[in-house]
Coordinates of C-alpha atoms in Angstrom, one line a residue:
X479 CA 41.6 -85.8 -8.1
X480 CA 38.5 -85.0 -9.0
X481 CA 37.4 -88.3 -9.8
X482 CA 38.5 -89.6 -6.3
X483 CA 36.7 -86.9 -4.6
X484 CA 33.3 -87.9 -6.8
X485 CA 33.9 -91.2 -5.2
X486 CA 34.4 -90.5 -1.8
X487 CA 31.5 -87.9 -2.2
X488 CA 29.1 -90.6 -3.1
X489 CA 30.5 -93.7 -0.8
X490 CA 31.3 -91.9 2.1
X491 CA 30.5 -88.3 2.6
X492 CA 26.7 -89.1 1.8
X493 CA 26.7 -91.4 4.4
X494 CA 28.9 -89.5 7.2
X495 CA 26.2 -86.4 6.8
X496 CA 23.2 -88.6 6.8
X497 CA 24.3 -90.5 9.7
X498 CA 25.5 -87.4 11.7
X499 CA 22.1 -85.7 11.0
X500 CA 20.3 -88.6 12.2
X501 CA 22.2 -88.2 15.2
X502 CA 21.7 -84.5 15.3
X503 CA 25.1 -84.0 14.8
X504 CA 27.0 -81.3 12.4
X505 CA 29.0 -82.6 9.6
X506 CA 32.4 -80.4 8.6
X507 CA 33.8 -81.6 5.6
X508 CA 37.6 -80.6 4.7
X509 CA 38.4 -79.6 0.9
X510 CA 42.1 -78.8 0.3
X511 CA 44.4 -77.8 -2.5
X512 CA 46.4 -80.1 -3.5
X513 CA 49.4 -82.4 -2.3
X514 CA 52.5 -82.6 -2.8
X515 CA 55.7 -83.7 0.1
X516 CA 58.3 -84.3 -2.3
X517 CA 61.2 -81.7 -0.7
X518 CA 59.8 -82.6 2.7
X519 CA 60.5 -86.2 2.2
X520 CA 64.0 -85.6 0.3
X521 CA 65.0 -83.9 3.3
X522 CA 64.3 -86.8 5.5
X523 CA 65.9 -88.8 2.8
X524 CA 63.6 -90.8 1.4
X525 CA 61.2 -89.5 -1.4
X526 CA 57.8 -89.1 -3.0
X527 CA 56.3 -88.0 -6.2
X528 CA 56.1 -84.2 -7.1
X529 CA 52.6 -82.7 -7.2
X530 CA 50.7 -85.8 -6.4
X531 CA 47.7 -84.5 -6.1
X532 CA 47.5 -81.7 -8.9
X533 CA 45.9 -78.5 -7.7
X534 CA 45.0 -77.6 -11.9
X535 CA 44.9 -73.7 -11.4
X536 CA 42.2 -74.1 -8.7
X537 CA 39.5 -76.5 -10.3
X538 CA 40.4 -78.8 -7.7
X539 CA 39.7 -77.2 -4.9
X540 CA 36.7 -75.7 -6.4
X541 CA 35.5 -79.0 -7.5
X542 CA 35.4 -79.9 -3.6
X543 CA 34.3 -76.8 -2.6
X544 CA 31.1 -76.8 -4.4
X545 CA 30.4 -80.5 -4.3
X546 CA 30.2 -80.0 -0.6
X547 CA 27.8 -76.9 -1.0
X548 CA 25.4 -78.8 -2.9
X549 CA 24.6 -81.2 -0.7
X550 CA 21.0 -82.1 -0.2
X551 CA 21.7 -81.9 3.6
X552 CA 24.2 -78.3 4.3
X553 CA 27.4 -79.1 6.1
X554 CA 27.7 -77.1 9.7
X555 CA 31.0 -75.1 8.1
X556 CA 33.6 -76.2 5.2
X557 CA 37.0 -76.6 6.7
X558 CA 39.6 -75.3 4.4
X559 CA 42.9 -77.7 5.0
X560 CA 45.6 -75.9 5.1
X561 CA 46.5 -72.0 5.6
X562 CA 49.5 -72.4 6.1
X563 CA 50.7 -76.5 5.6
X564 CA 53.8 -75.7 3.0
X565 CA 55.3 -78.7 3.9
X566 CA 52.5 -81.0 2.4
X567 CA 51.5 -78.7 -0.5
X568 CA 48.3 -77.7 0.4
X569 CA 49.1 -74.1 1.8
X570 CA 46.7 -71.4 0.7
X571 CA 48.4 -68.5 1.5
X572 CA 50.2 -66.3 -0.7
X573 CA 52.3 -68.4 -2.1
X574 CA 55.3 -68.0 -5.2
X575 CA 53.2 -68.0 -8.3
X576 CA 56.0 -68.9 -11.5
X577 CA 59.3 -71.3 -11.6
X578 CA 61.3 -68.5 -11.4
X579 CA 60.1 -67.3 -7.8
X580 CA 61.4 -71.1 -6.3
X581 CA 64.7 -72.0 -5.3
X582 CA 66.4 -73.8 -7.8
X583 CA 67.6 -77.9 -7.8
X584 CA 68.0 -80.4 -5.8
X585 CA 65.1 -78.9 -3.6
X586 CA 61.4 -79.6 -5.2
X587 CA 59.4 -76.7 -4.2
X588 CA 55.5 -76.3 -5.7
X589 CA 54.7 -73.3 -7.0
X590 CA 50.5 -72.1 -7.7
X591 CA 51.2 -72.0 -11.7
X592 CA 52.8 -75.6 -12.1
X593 CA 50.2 -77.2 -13.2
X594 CA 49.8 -74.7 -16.9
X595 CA 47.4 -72.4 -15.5
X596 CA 48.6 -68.4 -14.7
X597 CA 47.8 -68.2 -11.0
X598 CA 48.7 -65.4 -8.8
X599 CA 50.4 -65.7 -5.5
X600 CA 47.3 -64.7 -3.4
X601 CA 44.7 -66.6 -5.7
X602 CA 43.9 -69.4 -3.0
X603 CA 42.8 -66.3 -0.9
X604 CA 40.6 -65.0 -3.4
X605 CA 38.8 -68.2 -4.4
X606 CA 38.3 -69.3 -0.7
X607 CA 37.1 -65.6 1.0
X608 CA 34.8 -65.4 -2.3
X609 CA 33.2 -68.9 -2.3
X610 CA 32.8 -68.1 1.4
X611 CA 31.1 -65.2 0.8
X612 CA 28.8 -66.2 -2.2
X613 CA 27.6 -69.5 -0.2
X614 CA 27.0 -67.5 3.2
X615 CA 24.7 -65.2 1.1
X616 CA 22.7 -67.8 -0.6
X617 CA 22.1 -70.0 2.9
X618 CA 19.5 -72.4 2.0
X619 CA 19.3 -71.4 -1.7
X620 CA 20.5 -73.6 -4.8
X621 CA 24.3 -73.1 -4.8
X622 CA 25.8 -72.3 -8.2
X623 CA 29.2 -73.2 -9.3
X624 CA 32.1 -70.4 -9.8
X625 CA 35.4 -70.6 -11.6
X626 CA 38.4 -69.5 -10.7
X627 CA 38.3 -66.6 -13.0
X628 CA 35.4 -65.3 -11.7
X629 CA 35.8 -66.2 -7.9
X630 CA 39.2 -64.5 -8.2
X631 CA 39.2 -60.5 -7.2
X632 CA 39.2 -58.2 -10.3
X633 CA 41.7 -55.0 -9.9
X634 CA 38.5 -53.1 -9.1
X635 CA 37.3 -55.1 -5.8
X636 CA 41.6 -55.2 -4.7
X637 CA 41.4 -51.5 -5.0
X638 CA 37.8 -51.3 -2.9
X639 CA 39.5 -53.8 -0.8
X640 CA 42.9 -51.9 -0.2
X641 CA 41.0 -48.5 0.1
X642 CA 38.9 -50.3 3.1
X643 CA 41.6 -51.4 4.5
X644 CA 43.6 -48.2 4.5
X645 CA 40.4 -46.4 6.1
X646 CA 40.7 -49.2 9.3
X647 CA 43.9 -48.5 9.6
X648 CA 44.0 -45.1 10.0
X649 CA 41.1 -45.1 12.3
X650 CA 42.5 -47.4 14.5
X651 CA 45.5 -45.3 14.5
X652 CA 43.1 -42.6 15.4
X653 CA 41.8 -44.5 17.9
X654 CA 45.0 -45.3 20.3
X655 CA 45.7 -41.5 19.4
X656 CA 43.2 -40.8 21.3
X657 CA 43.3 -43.3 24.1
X658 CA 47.0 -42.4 24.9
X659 CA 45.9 -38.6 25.2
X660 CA 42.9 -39.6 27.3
X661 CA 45.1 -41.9 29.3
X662 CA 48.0 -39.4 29.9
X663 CA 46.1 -36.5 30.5
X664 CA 44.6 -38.3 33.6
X665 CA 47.8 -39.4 35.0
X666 CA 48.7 -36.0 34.7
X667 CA 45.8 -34.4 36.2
X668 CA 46.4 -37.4 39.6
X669 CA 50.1 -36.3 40.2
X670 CA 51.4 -40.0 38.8
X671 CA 54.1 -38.5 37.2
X672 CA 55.2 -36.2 40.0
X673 CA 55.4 -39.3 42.7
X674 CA 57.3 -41.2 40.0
X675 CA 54.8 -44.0 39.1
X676 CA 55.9 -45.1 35.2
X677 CA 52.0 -44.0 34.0
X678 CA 53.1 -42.2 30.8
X679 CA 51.9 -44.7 28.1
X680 CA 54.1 -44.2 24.6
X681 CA 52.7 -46.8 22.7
X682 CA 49.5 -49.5 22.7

């Protein structure tokens, strides 16, 4: 929790990045979710608590996140534990948001709004590619905090976002268009096809 994390902050991550600077060395802290193991441990029939470590709607990792971004001395990169660790909770992909999106009893299954806080499915996404982004952008300047309301996209950056992505799509579309023409048109013009050599390209 939060409180733990203040702890270790001041006991040993201090510490770890003053002695690895000393040392020249680059320190690369790890801020995570949440835990929780309770269907992973049922299914190896033994068991654990549900949601041990609350991820609160975000605040959590948040509170990591930006602890580690104030730092008097900058960490070399923030490592974000885990993309894709559903097993142990901490999974920050997009993820079932409500209850009703979870298999139902005797399997334990965490889902992003458990703790009382509305959180969509792709929040995690949202709050680590904008945190990213905002502390990239500052560099050496002060950082300054951001919630999980604000650090979560707003239906006008998803649309900017989806229209982006649509446009690289459809020029890389255009792209191996092009390249299987170009490709094709010279096997034609060397007489591939006529000897029998498998040239013709259909797909890349």
């Amino acid at each position: 929790d939060d409180v733990g994390f203040d702890s270790n902050m001041k006991n040993i991550f201090v510490p770890d990045v003053q002695h690895t600077n000393a040392r020249g060395q680059g320190y690369a802290p790890v801020v995570f979710p949440g835990f929780s193991w309770a269907n992973l441990q049922r299914l190896r029939g033994s068991s654990a608590v549900f949601n041990a470590i609350p991820r609160h709607g975000g605040r959590f990792w948040t509170h990591q996140s930006e602890g580690f971004a104030a730092m008097s001395i900058q960490p070399l990169f923030i490592y974000g534990a885990m993309f894709d660790e559903a097993d142990e909770g901490t999974a920050m992909f997009k993820a079932a948001s409500a209850l009703s999106d979870v298999p139902k009893a005797p399997a334990q299954f965490l889902y992003l709004s458990v703790d009382g806080v509305d959180v969509p499915a792709d929040a995690y996404l949202s709050l680590a590619g904008n945190f990213s982004a905002k502390w990239r952008a500052q560099g050496a300047a002060a950082f300054r905090p951001v919630g999980m309301h604000s650090a979560t996209w707003g239906d006008a950056e998803r649309a900017r976002r989806h229209e982006l992505a649509r446009a690289q799509a459809v020029e890389k579309l255009q792209t191996r268009k092009f390249l299987l023409r170009a490709v094709n048109a010279a096997a034609m013009q060397h007489g591939d096809v006529a000897r029998g050599n498998s040239v013709i390209i259909t797909e890349i």
